[in-house]
Short mmCIF file of C-alpha atoms and ligand atoms in Angstrom, two decimals:
data_model
loop_
_atom_site.label_atom_id
_atom_site.label_comp_id
_atom_site.label_asym_id
_atom_site.label_seq_id
_atom_site.Cartn_x
_atom_site.Cartn_y
_atom_site.Cartn_z
CA UNK W 1 136.41 106.96 92.28
CA UNK W 2 135.22 103.36 92.73
CA UNK W 3 131.63 102.72 91.69
CA UNK W 4 129.20 101.55 94.39
CA UNK W 5 125.68 100.26 93.74
CA UNK W 6 122.52 99.52 95.68
CA UNK W 7 121.56 95.90 95.00
CA UNK W 8 118.76 95.32 97.49
CA UNK W 9 116.12 97.45 99.22
CA UNK W 10 113.49 96.71 101.85
CA UNK W 11 111.14 98.47 104.21
CA UNK W 12 108.63 97.36 106.82
CA UNK W 13 105.20 98.91 106.79
CA UNK W 14 105.39 102.11 108.88
CA UNK W 15 102.81 101.79 111.66
CA UNK W 16 101.70 103.60 114.82
CA UNK W 17 102.56 100.68 117.06
CA UNK W 18 104.43 97.63 115.83
CA UNK W 19 103.24 94.41 117.50
CA UNK W 20 106.70 92.96 118.09
CA UNK W 21 110.19 93.72 119.37
CA UNK W 22 112.88 95.80 117.63
CA UNK W 23 114.68 92.71 116.32
CA UNK W 24 111.47 91.48 114.70
CA UNK W 25 110.73 94.92 113.29
CA UNK W 26 114.24 95.05 111.80
CA UNK W 27 113.86 91.59 110.27
CA UNK W 28 110.88 92.74 108.17
CA UNK W 29 112.99 95.21 106.18
CA UNK W 30 115.98 92.83 106.14
CA UNK W 31 113.97 89.92 104.71
CA UNK W 32 112.56 92.15 101.97
CA UNK W 33 115.98 93.59 101.03
CA UNK W 34 117.69 90.17 100.99
CA UNK W 35 114.92 88.67 98.84
CA UNK W 36 114.98 91.74 96.60
CA UNK W 37 118.71 91.25 96.01
CA UNK W 38 118.49 87.46 95.89
CA UNK W 39 121.09 87.27 98.67
CA UNK W 40 121.99 84.91 101.53
CA UNK W 41 123.40 86.04 104.93
CA UNK W 42 126.85 84.77 103.89
CA UNK W 43 126.90 87.28 101.00
CA UNK W 44 126.97 90.22 103.45
CA UNK W 45 130.53 91.24 104.39
CA UNK W 46 129.62 93.79 107.08
CA UNK W 47 126.58 95.56 108.52
CA UNK W 48 125.97 99.14 109.64
CA UNK W 49 123.09 99.52 112.12
CA UNK W 50 121.35 102.90 112.43
CA UNK W 51 118.81 104.34 114.88
CA UNK W 52 118.38 107.12 117.41
CA UNK W 53 119.39 105.55 120.72
CA UNK W 54 117.05 107.57 122.94
CA UNK W 55 114.14 105.30 122.03
CA UNK W 56 115.84 101.99 122.66
CA UNK W 57 115.93 100.09 125.89
CA UNK W 58 118.45 97.80 124.20
CA UNK W 59 121.98 99.13 124.60
CA UNK W 60 124.42 98.64 121.71
CA UNK W 61 121.75 97.42 119.25
CA UNK W 62 124.24 96.58 116.47
CA UNK W 63 125.32 93.44 118.32
CA UNK W 64 121.75 92.30 118.80
CA UNK W 65 120.82 92.97 115.18
CA UNK W 66 123.86 91.19 113.72
CA UNK W 67 122.95 88.10 115.73
CA UNK W 68 119.23 88.13 114.92
CA UNK W 69 119.76 88.83 111.22
CA UNK W 70 122.26 85.95 111.00
CA UNK W 71 125.22 88.24 110.26
CA UNK W 72 127.73 86.86 112.81
CA UNK W 73 130.70 86.72 112.70
CA UNK W 74 130.95 89.55 110.12
CA UNK W 75 131.83 93.08 111.36
CA UNK W 76 128.98 95.28 112.58
CA UNK W 77 128.73 98.68 114.24
CA UNK W 78 126.33 101.48 114.99
CA UNK W 79 126.04 104.84 113.17
CA UNK W 80 123.90 107.67 114.53
CA UNK W 81 122.93 111.16 113.33
CA UNK W 82 119.35 111.23 114.72
CA UNK W 83 116.80 111.49 111.88
CA UNK W 84 119.61 111.23 109.30
CA UNK W 85 121.18 108.09 110.79
CA UNK W 86 120.60 105.69 107.91
CA UNK W 87 121.87 108.21 105.32
CA UNK W 88 125.01 108.50 107.42
CA UNK W 89 124.96 104.69 107.32
CA UNK W 90 124.90 104.81 103.50
CA UNK W 91 127.83 107.23 103.54
CA UNK W 92 129.74 104.84 105.81
CA UNK W 93 128.89 101.81 103.67
CA UNK W 94 130.01 103.68 100.55
CA UNK W 95 133.38 104.43 102.19
CA UNK W 96 133.82 100.82 103.35
CA UNK W 97 133.22 99.58 99.81
CA UNK W 98 135.09 102.31 97.88
CA UNK W 99 138.12 101.75 100.12
CA UNK W 100 138.17 98.08 99.13
CA UNK W 101 137.75 96.94 102.74
CA UNK W 102 134.43 95.18 102.01
CA UNK W 103 132.49 94.23 98.87
CA UNK W 104 128.90 93.95 100.18
CA UNK W 105 127.66 96.09 103.09
CA UNK W 106 124.18 96.10 104.61
CA UNK W 107 122.65 99.27 106.11
CA UNK W 108 119.81 98.64 108.52
CA UNK W 109 117.74 101.48 110.02
CA UNK W 110 115.04 100.99 112.61
CA UNK W 111 113.01 102.82 115.25
CA UNK W 112 110.26 101.70 117.57
CA UNK W 113 108.94 105.00 118.86
CA UNK W 114 105.69 103.67 120.31
CA UNK W 115 107.21 102.44 123.55
CA UNK W 116 107.23 105.92 125.05
CA UNK W 117 104.50 108.60 125.24
CA UNK W 118 104.37 111.55 122.84
CA UNK W 119 105.33 114.09 125.57
CA UNK W 120 108.24 111.87 126.61
CA UNK W 121 109.24 111.49 123.00
CA UNK W 122 109.16 115.30 122.51
CA UNK W 123 111.31 115.74 125.59
CA UNK W 124 113.87 113.18 124.40
CA UNK W 125 113.94 114.54 120.85
CA UNK W 126 114.14 118.06 122.30
CA UNK W 127 117.34 116.90 123.96
CA UNK W 128 118.61 116.45 120.39
CA UNK W 129 119.07 120.23 120.73
CA UNK W 130 121.60 121.79 123.13
CA UNK W 131 120.78 120.30 126.57
CA UNK W 132 122.98 122.72 128.48
CA UNK W 133 121.68 126.00 127.07
CA UNK W 134 118.36 125.31 125.25
CA UNK W 135 116.53 122.35 126.81
CA UNK W 136 116.14 124.19 130.19
CA UNK W 137 113.59 126.44 128.39
CA UNK W 138 111.40 123.50 127.29
CA UNK W 139 112.40 122.87 123.69
CA UNK W 140 110.96 120.40 121.22
CA UNK W 141 111.37 119.65 117.51
CA UNK W 142 108.14 121.38 116.35
CA UNK W 143 109.21 124.60 118.10
CA UNK W 144 112.64 124.57 116.44
CA UNK W 145 111.18 124.06 112.96
CA UNK W 146 108.42 126.58 113.74
CA UNK W 147 111.08 129.25 114.31
CA UNK W 148 112.38 128.47 110.81
CA UNK W 149 108.84 128.67 109.40
CA UNK W 150 108.40 132.08 111.03
CA UNK W 151 111.82 133.14 109.69
CA UNK W 152 110.91 132.06 106.15
CA UNK W 153 107.52 133.78 106.26
CA UNK W 154 109.05 136.98 107.61
CA UNK W 155 111.81 137.09 105.00
CA UNK W 156 109.91 135.93 101.92
CA UNK W 157 106.18 136.25 102.57
CA UNK W 158 105.51 132.52 102.49
CA UNK W 159 102.08 131.77 103.96
CA UNK W 160 100.54 129.09 106.15
CA UNK W 161 98.49 128.06 103.12
CA UNK W 162 101.68 127.44 101.12
CA UNK W 163 102.78 125.04 103.84
CA UNK W 164 99.34 123.43 103.92
CA UNK W 165 99.55 122.75 100.17
CA UNK W 166 102.64 120.62 100.85
CA UNK W 167 100.65 118.48 103.30
CA UNK W 168 97.78 118.17 100.82
CA UNK W 169 100.26 116.78 98.25
CA UNK W 170 101.85 114.49 100.81
CA UNK W 171 98.51 113.04 101.88
CA UNK W 172 97.51 112.34 98.27
CA UNK W 173 100.58 110.11 97.87
CA UNK W 174 100.36 108.62 101.37
CA UNK W 175 96.91 107.40 100.35
CA UNK W 176 98.39 105.27 97.55
CA UNK W 177 101.44 103.98 99.47
CA UNK W 178 100.53 100.75 101.16
CA UNK W 179 103.51 101.07 103.53
CA UNK W 180 102.48 104.53 104.78
CA UNK W 181 101.18 105.10 108.31
CA UNK W 182 98.83 107.95 107.28
CA UNK W 183 96.65 106.93 104.34
CA UNK W 184 93.90 109.55 104.36
CA UNK W 185 93.76 112.14 101.62
CA UNK W 186 93.46 115.58 103.24
CA UNK W 187 91.62 118.61 101.84
CA UNK W 188 93.20 122.06 102.19
CA UNK W 189 90.46 123.22 104.60
CA UNK W 190 91.23 120.31 106.91
CA UNK W 191 94.98 121.00 106.94
CA UNK W 192 94.27 124.71 107.59
CA UNK W 193 92.21 124.03 110.76
CA UNK W 194 93.84 126.25 113.40
CA UNK W 195 95.11 123.47 115.66
CA UNK W 196 98.50 125.01 116.42
CA UNK W 197 101.33 122.91 117.80
CA UNK W 198 103.96 125.67 117.71
CA UNK W 199 102.95 128.75 115.71
CA UNK W 200 102.82 128.96 112.71
CA UNK W 201 102.90 125.13 112.49
CA UNK W 202 99.60 123.32 112.92
CA UNK W 203 98.81 119.68 113.57
CA UNK W 204 98.95 118.64 109.92
CA UNK W 205 102.22 120.49 109.33
CA UNK W 206 103.88 117.86 111.55
CA UNK W 207 104.72 114.25 110.78
CA UNK W 208 103.48 111.54 113.09
CA UNK W 209 105.71 109.23 115.08
CA UNK W 210 105.87 105.73 113.64
CA UNK W 211 107.51 102.38 114.13
CA UNK W 212 109.43 101.08 111.15
CA UNK W 213 112.58 99.64 109.63
CA UNK W 214 114.49 99.99 106.38
CA UNK W 215 117.29 97.96 104.84
CA UNK W 216 119.69 98.66 101.96
CA UNK W 217 122.41 96.45 100.52
CA UNK W 218 125.34 98.19 98.81
CA UNK W 219 128.01 96.51 96.73
CA UNK W 220 131.19 97.15 94.78
CA UNK W 221 130.89 97.38 90.99
CA UNK W 222 132.23 93.87 90.42
CA UNK W 223 129.94 92.29 93.04
CA UNK W 224 126.94 94.32 91.90
CA UNK W 225 127.30 93.07 88.34
CA UNK W 226 127.82 89.49 89.54
CA UNK W 227 124.90 89.43 91.98
CA UNK W 228 122.18 91.69 90.59
CA UNK W 229 120.63 92.56 87.26
CA UNK W 230 119.36 96.10 88.03
CA UNK W 231 121.94 97.91 90.14
CA UNK W 232 121.30 101.55 90.97
CA UNK W 233 124.51 103.55 91.32
CA UNK W 234 125.54 106.00 94.01
CA UNK W 235 126.56 109.05 91.95
CA UNK W 236 127.23 111.60 94.67
CA UNK W 237 127.32 111.96 98.44
CA UNK W 238 127.33 115.25 100.30
CA UNK W 239 127.25 115.80 104.02
CA UNK W 240 127.55 118.97 106.06
CA UNK W 241 126.83 120.14 109.59
CA UNK W 242 125.65 123.31 111.32
CA UNK W 243 125.66 124.49 114.96
CA UNK W 244 123.25 122.66 117.25
CA UNK W 245 122.44 125.86 119.20
CA UNK W 246 120.01 128.27 117.51
CA UNK W 247 122.02 131.23 118.84
CA UNK W 248 124.92 130.11 116.63
CA UNK W 249 122.85 130.09 113.41
CA UNK W 250 123.11 132.76 110.72
CA UNK W 251 119.73 132.18 109.13
CA UNK W 252 116.23 130.97 110.01
CA UNK W 253 114.91 130.78 106.45
CA UNK W 254 116.82 127.69 105.33
CA UNK W 255 119.17 124.96 106.51
CA UNK W 256 122.80 125.73 105.79
CA UNK W 257 123.84 122.08 106.22
CA UNK W 258 121.42 121.03 103.46
CA UNK W 259 122.62 123.70 101.08
CA UNK W 260 126.28 122.72 101.57
CA UNK W 261 125.57 118.98 101.42
CA UNK W 262 123.65 119.46 98.16
CA UNK W 263 126.52 121.44 96.63
CA UNK W 264 128.98 118.65 97.44
CA UNK W 265 126.66 115.91 96.17
CA UNK W 266 125.98 117.73 92.88
CA UNK W 267 129.72 118.31 92.37
CA UNK W 268 130.59 114.68 93.02
CA UNK W 269 127.81 113.47 90.69
CA UNK W 270 128.73 116.07 88.07
CA UNK W 271 125.12 117.20 87.70
CA UNK W 272 122.96 120.24 88.45
CA UNK W 273 119.57 120.45 90.18
CA UNK W 274 117.90 120.49 86.72
CA UNK W 275 119.16 116.95 86.09
CA UNK W 276 117.21 115.46 89.01
CA UNK W 277 114.13 113.52 87.85
CA UNK W 278 112.68 112.61 91.26
CA UNK W 279 113.55 113.57 94.84
CA UNK W 280 112.86 112.44 98.37
CA UNK W 281 113.27 115.26 100.87
CA UNK W 282 113.15 115.35 104.66
CA UNK W 283 109.66 116.74 105.31
CA UNK W 284 109.40 116.11 109.06
CA UNK W 285 107.44 119.36 108.92
CA UNK W 286 105.91 121.09 105.89
CA UNK W 287 108.37 123.98 106.25
CA UNK W 288 111.23 121.48 106.00
CA UNK W 289 110.07 120.45 102.50
CA UNK W 290 109.70 124.08 101.42
CA UNK W 291 113.23 124.91 102.64
CA UNK W 292 114.50 121.78 100.87
CA UNK W 293 113.15 123.04 97.50
CA UNK W 294 115.38 126.09 97.92
CA UNK W 295 118.40 124.50 99.62
CA UNK W 296 118.55 121.84 96.87
CA UNK W 297 118.35 124.43 94.09
CA UNK W 298 114.96 123.30 92.74
CA UNK W 299 113.83 126.90 93.37
CA UNK W 300 115.60 130.19 94.09
CA UNK W 301 115.65 131.25 97.77
CA UNK W 302 112.18 132.56 98.61
CA UNK W 303 110.58 131.01 95.52
CA UNK W 304 109.89 127.54 96.96
CA UNK W 305 106.22 128.41 97.37
CA UNK W 306 105.84 128.79 93.61
CA UNK W 307 106.77 125.12 93.13
CA UNK W 308 103.97 123.89 95.36
CA UNK W 309 101.43 126.52 94.23
CA UNK W 310 102.01 125.41 90.62
CA UNK W 311 102.07 121.71 91.54
CA UNK W 312 105.60 121.39 90.10
CA UNK W 313 106.50 118.91 92.85
CA UNK W 314 103.60 116.57 92.05
CA UNK W 315 104.34 113.40 90.06
CA UNK W 316 103.43 115.13 86.80
CA UNK W 317 105.37 118.31 87.61
CA UNK W 318 108.84 119.57 86.73
CA UNK W 319 110.51 118.06 89.82
CA UNK W 320 108.42 115.41 91.64
CA UNK W 321 109.15 115.44 95.40
CA UNK W 322 108.05 112.89 98.01
CA UNK W 323 105.63 111.07 95.74
CA UNK W 324 105.62 108.24 98.30
CA UNK W 325 103.94 110.48 100.92
CA UNK W 326 107.21 111.62 102.53
CA UNK W 327 107.77 111.68 106.26
CA UNK W 328 104.51 113.59 106.74
CA UNK W 329 102.31 110.75 105.51
CA UNK W 330 104.53 107.69 105.13
CA UNK W 331 105.75 108.27 108.69
CA UNK W 332 109.07 109.10 110.33
CA UNK W 333 110.58 106.26 112.35
CA UNK W 334 113.79 108.24 112.99
CA UNK W 335 116.53 105.70 112.26
CA UNK W 336 114.65 104.03 109.39
CA UNK W 337 113.78 107.20 107.47
CA UNK W 338 116.88 107.72 105.32
CA UNK W 339 116.91 104.08 104.21
CA UNK W 340 113.23 104.29 103.33
CA UNK W 341 113.87 107.41 101.23
CA UNK W 342 116.69 105.61 99.38
CA UNK W 343 114.43 102.60 98.81
CA UNK W 344 111.79 104.84 97.21
CA UNK W 345 114.39 106.39 94.88
CA UNK W 346 115.90 103.00 93.97
CA UNK W 347 112.46 101.63 93.06
CA UNK W 348 111.79 104.77 91.01
CA UNK W 349 115.06 104.38 89.08
CA UNK W 350 114.34 100.70 88.45
CA UNK W 351 110.87 101.61 87.18
CA UNK W 352 109.26 99.54 89.96
CA UNK W 353 107.43 102.25 91.94
CA UNK W 354 103.96 101.18 90.78
CA UNK W 355 101.27 103.84 91.06
CA UNK W 356 103.89 106.31 92.38
CA UNK W 357 106.23 105.82 89.38
CA UNK W 358 107.65 108.96 87.76
CA UNK W 359 107.91 107.90 84.09
CA UNK W 360 111.46 107.58 82.79
CA UNK W 361 113.21 108.63 86.04
CA UNK W 362 117.00 108.20 85.61
CA UNK W 363 118.48 110.41 88.36
CA UNK W 364 117.12 110.56 91.91
CA UNK W 365 118.08 112.55 94.99
CA UNK W 366 117.68 111.91 98.73
CA UNK W 367 117.79 114.81 101.24
CA UNK W 368 117.84 113.55 104.84
CA UNK W 369 118.32 115.93 107.78
CA UNK W 370 119.28 115.07 111.35
CA UNK W 371 117.95 117.27 114.14
CA UNK W 372 117.00 120.79 113.14
CA UNK W 373 119.67 121.05 110.48
CA UNK W 374 122.49 119.73 112.64
CA UNK W 375 123.35 117.01 110.13
CA UNK W 376 122.56 117.27 106.41
CA UNK W 377 122.98 114.32 104.05
CA UNK W 378 122.25 114.61 100.33
CA UNK W 379 122.79 111.50 98.22
CA UNK W 380 122.31 111.21 94.45
CA UNK W 381 121.55 107.96 92.65
CA UNK W 382 121.46 107.00 88.98
CA UNK W 383 120.10 104.16 86.89
CA UNK W 384 122.64 102.32 84.69
CA UNK C 1 123.80 124.85 144.02
CA UNK C 2 125.75 125.29 140.81
CA UNK C 3 124.70 125.12 137.19
CA UNK C 4 121.73 122.82 137.92
CA UNK C 5 120.04 125.97 139.22
CA UNK C 6 119.72 127.32 135.64
CA UNK C 7 116.42 127.15 133.78
CA UNK C 8 113.12 125.39 134.45
CA UNK C 9 114.76 121.98 134.28
CA UNK C 10 118.53 121.67 133.99
CA UNK C 11 120.04 118.66 132.29
CA UNK C 12 123.61 119.68 133.16
CA UNK C 13 124.99 119.88 136.69
CA UNK C 14 128.69 120.40 136.15
CA UNK C 15 130.26 122.83 133.71
CA UNK C 16 133.25 125.15 133.76
CA UNK C 17 130.81 127.91 132.82
CA UNK C 18 128.82 127.52 136.08
CA UNK C 19 129.79 131.08 137.01
CA UNK C 20 127.04 132.08 134.54
CA UNK C 21 124.59 131.34 137.39
CA UNK C 22 126.55 133.52 139.83
CA UNK C 23 126.16 136.40 137.37
CA UNK C 24 122.41 135.70 137.12
CA UNK C 25 122.26 136.14 140.92
CA UNK C 26 123.80 139.57 140.39
CA UNK C 27 121.15 140.34 137.77
CA UNK C 28 123.54 140.02 134.85
CA UNK C 29 123.47 137.84 131.74
CA UNK C 30 126.99 137.23 130.53
CA UNK C 31 128.71 135.56 127.61
CA UNK C 32 132.40 134.75 127.30
CA UNK C 33 135.08 136.49 125.29
CA UNK C 34 138.41 134.88 124.38
CA UNK C 35 141.38 136.62 125.99
CA UNK C 36 143.66 135.49 123.14
CA UNK C 37 141.68 136.31 120.00
CA UNK C 38 138.70 138.34 121.20
CA UNK C 39 136.01 135.95 119.86
CA UNK C 40 132.69 136.48 121.67
CA UNK C 41 130.41 133.61 122.59
CA UNK C 42 126.84 133.25 123.71
CA UNK C 43 125.95 130.83 125.12
CA UNK C 44 129.17 131.01 127.13
CA UNK C 45 132.00 128.59 126.38
CA UNK C 46 135.12 127.73 128.37
CA UNK C 47 137.17 126.89 125.28
CA UNK C 48 137.73 129.00 122.19
CA UNK C 49 136.88 127.14 118.98
CA UNK C 50 138.64 129.84 116.94
CA UNK C 51 142.15 129.86 118.48
CA UNK C 52 141.89 126.90 120.94
CA UNK C 53 142.66 129.05 124.00
CA UNK C 54 141.05 128.23 127.35
CA UNK C 55 141.55 131.75 128.71
CA UNK C 56 138.15 133.42 128.84
CA UNK C 57 136.68 136.60 130.26
CA UNK C 58 133.00 137.34 130.86
CA UNK C 59 131.14 140.16 129.09
CA UNK C 60 127.60 141.38 129.80
CA UNK C 61 124.74 141.15 127.27
CA UNK C 62 123.00 144.45 127.70
CA UNK C 63 121.22 147.15 125.77
CA UNK C 64 118.67 146.52 123.06
CA UNK C 65 118.53 143.70 120.60
CA UNK C 66 116.32 142.65 117.71
CA UNK C 67 114.02 139.62 117.73
CA UNK C 68 114.95 137.48 114.72
CA UNK C 69 112.31 134.76 114.95
CA UNK C 70 109.99 133.14 117.48
CA UNK C 71 107.29 130.53 118.02
CA UNK C 72 104.48 130.14 120.50
CA UNK C 73 104.67 126.54 121.71
CA UNK C 74 101.12 125.37 122.46
CA UNK C 75 102.31 122.04 123.85
CA UNK C 76 105.31 121.29 125.99
CA UNK C 77 107.67 118.37 126.39
CA UNK C 78 107.51 116.18 129.51
CA UNK C 79 108.30 118.19 132.64
CA UNK C 80 107.26 121.56 131.14
CA UNK C 81 103.51 120.95 130.65
CA UNK C 82 102.30 123.46 133.24
CA UNK C 83 104.13 126.29 131.45
CA UNK C 84 102.44 125.87 128.05
CA UNK C 85 101.77 127.91 126.04
CA UNK C 86 105.04 129.85 126.00
CA UNK C 87 107.04 131.77 123.42
CA UNK C 88 110.58 130.79 122.41
CA UNK C 89 112.71 133.06 120.28
CA UNK C 90 116.14 134.16 119.09
CA UNK C 91 117.34 137.75 119.36
CA UNK C 92 120.48 139.48 118.14
CA UNK C 93 122.38 141.95 120.32
CA UNK C 94 125.51 144.08 119.80
CA UNK C 95 128.43 142.54 117.89
CA UNK C 96 126.14 139.91 116.34
CA UNK C 97 125.80 138.04 119.64
CA UNK C 98 122.58 136.00 119.52
CA UNK C 99 120.50 134.75 122.43
CA UNK C 100 117.96 131.92 122.48
CA UNK C 101 115.35 131.89 125.24
CA UNK C 102 111.76 132.44 126.29
CA UNK C 103 109.87 135.68 125.87
CA UNK C 104 108.04 137.49 128.66
CA UNK C 105 104.59 135.90 129.12
CA UNK C 106 103.07 139.31 129.81
CA UNK C 107 103.71 140.47 126.23
CA UNK C 108 100.46 140.66 124.21
CA UNK C 109 100.54 138.12 121.34
CA UNK C 110 100.10 140.76 118.65
CA UNK C 111 103.09 142.74 119.93
CA UNK C 112 105.54 139.90 119.30
CA UNK C 113 106.99 140.18 115.79
CA UNK C 114 110.33 139.51 114.15
CA UNK C 115 112.18 142.81 114.09
CA UNK C 116 110.78 144.01 117.43
CA UNK C 117 113.26 145.66 119.80
CA UNK C 118 113.96 143.55 122.87
CA UNK C 119 116.03 143.57 126.03
CA UNK C 120 117.09 140.72 128.24
CA UNK C 121 116.63 140.36 131.99
CA UNK C 122 117.06 137.79 134.73
CA UNK C 123 113.99 135.96 136.06
CA UNK C 124 113.67 134.12 139.37
CA UNK C 125 111.76 130.84 139.07
CA UNK C 126 110.15 128.75 141.79
CA UNK C 127 112.42 126.46 143.78
CA UNK C 128 115.32 128.96 143.93
CA UNK C 129 115.96 128.59 140.20
CA UNK C 130 117.20 131.29 137.86
CA UNK C 131 116.79 132.00 134.18
CA UNK C 132 116.64 134.91 131.74
CA UNK C 133 113.98 136.06 129.31
CA UNK C 134 113.47 138.52 126.48
CA UNK C 135 110.95 141.31 126.73
CA UNK C 136 110.01 144.43 124.79
CA UNK C 137 112.66 147.17 124.97
ZN1 ZN N 401 140.26 132.54 120.79
#
């Protein structure tokens, strides 16, 4: 298999309300990634633009972005898998490069969620479920994940406090990430305040909407070595899907798509969960991180709580997870999230993660889920 | 009215499974079963993803099921605000057929638990709309 590297990463600050348009928001991540890689617009052979279209007034945003970023007349197109869009973009870019069609491909993710109200946003994201058979009951993302939290608690005895401990960890790292939207450190008592959104999930079990952008530049082995001194290699890519309708699911204590995607990614990389030094997982809700521990093989099914109780997923622990604050604290601008997770891992593997650095990290993993386990992307990266 | 009569707000007006609403009017909740291979589907489908047939029959969801999981939504998305809070859940009936929907608002909170026995019935909503809900068996 051809080797593909990441040679440039960028991310805007994630904020509640970005004071500019989507093209300007996108340019922030783009500028940082291009400067990081020491690249000019002419070096980019094609671009893949990723977001969740329900937030955009702009139709067909790829065309707009290619123009504003200065990437005409090179090919561009749009890739979407809701919250997992930019990981699907990475998968697409990998294929474009490994096939030999292009040498250098840019993956841009963005979302400006602040233009619509929270209730409107919940309604639109709820329509990321089955609109014919589920949305008529009044569905929304927190309720879907809450049913998984209830399922996990029922099957394994996981508690609300276990979930709260995940948010406490997240907030500690959000506080030291200058690009995070939520920078307050939270005490357990605060997270446990009974402000339920959808039982058993409370306010602090949920990530906040944010505006943000991310940008990654991927390259073939030859180009990577020519253009960049510290390439980080894509070692494995796994993707799997599961039914959109809850009535078609077999389990409510994990996400099947994540488990299958992880298996494929580990196989392709030729590694096991024990080989992962640092991971970014899709913690749109605290329960999502707990299920990820188990679906990724960091813990046996039902034992995820032991990892957080014993602080094994802190920076100093056995398997550091989301030491950049994760979606819960860094923020979750839908289309930008996967690219931001990859950026964190790339910086970790280059030894450039600053205060968040996991010493000696050589292998990193990104787990990025679209919808409530509709799309699962797991991507593994390695330092030279 | 056709399928847009289903649920509190319908986002779908035209579907080959619109007869589902006619069954609701007769107080029945029905799924579809493939005439070729016998695969059972809920929610109903007009096309079989197992054998690719488009020949379907309707079968009733009846008897008792088991609640698998649920949540009490304290907030609602746009258009559903006046209903909140409400309980959403998934229950399993005979032959592994699962149903997603709301639970009866009259159920006391502490009676709703995974594993509880449930049945399904049709509910009439304001504005000549129809839906179904799960309640204690
Ligand atoms: Zn069939």
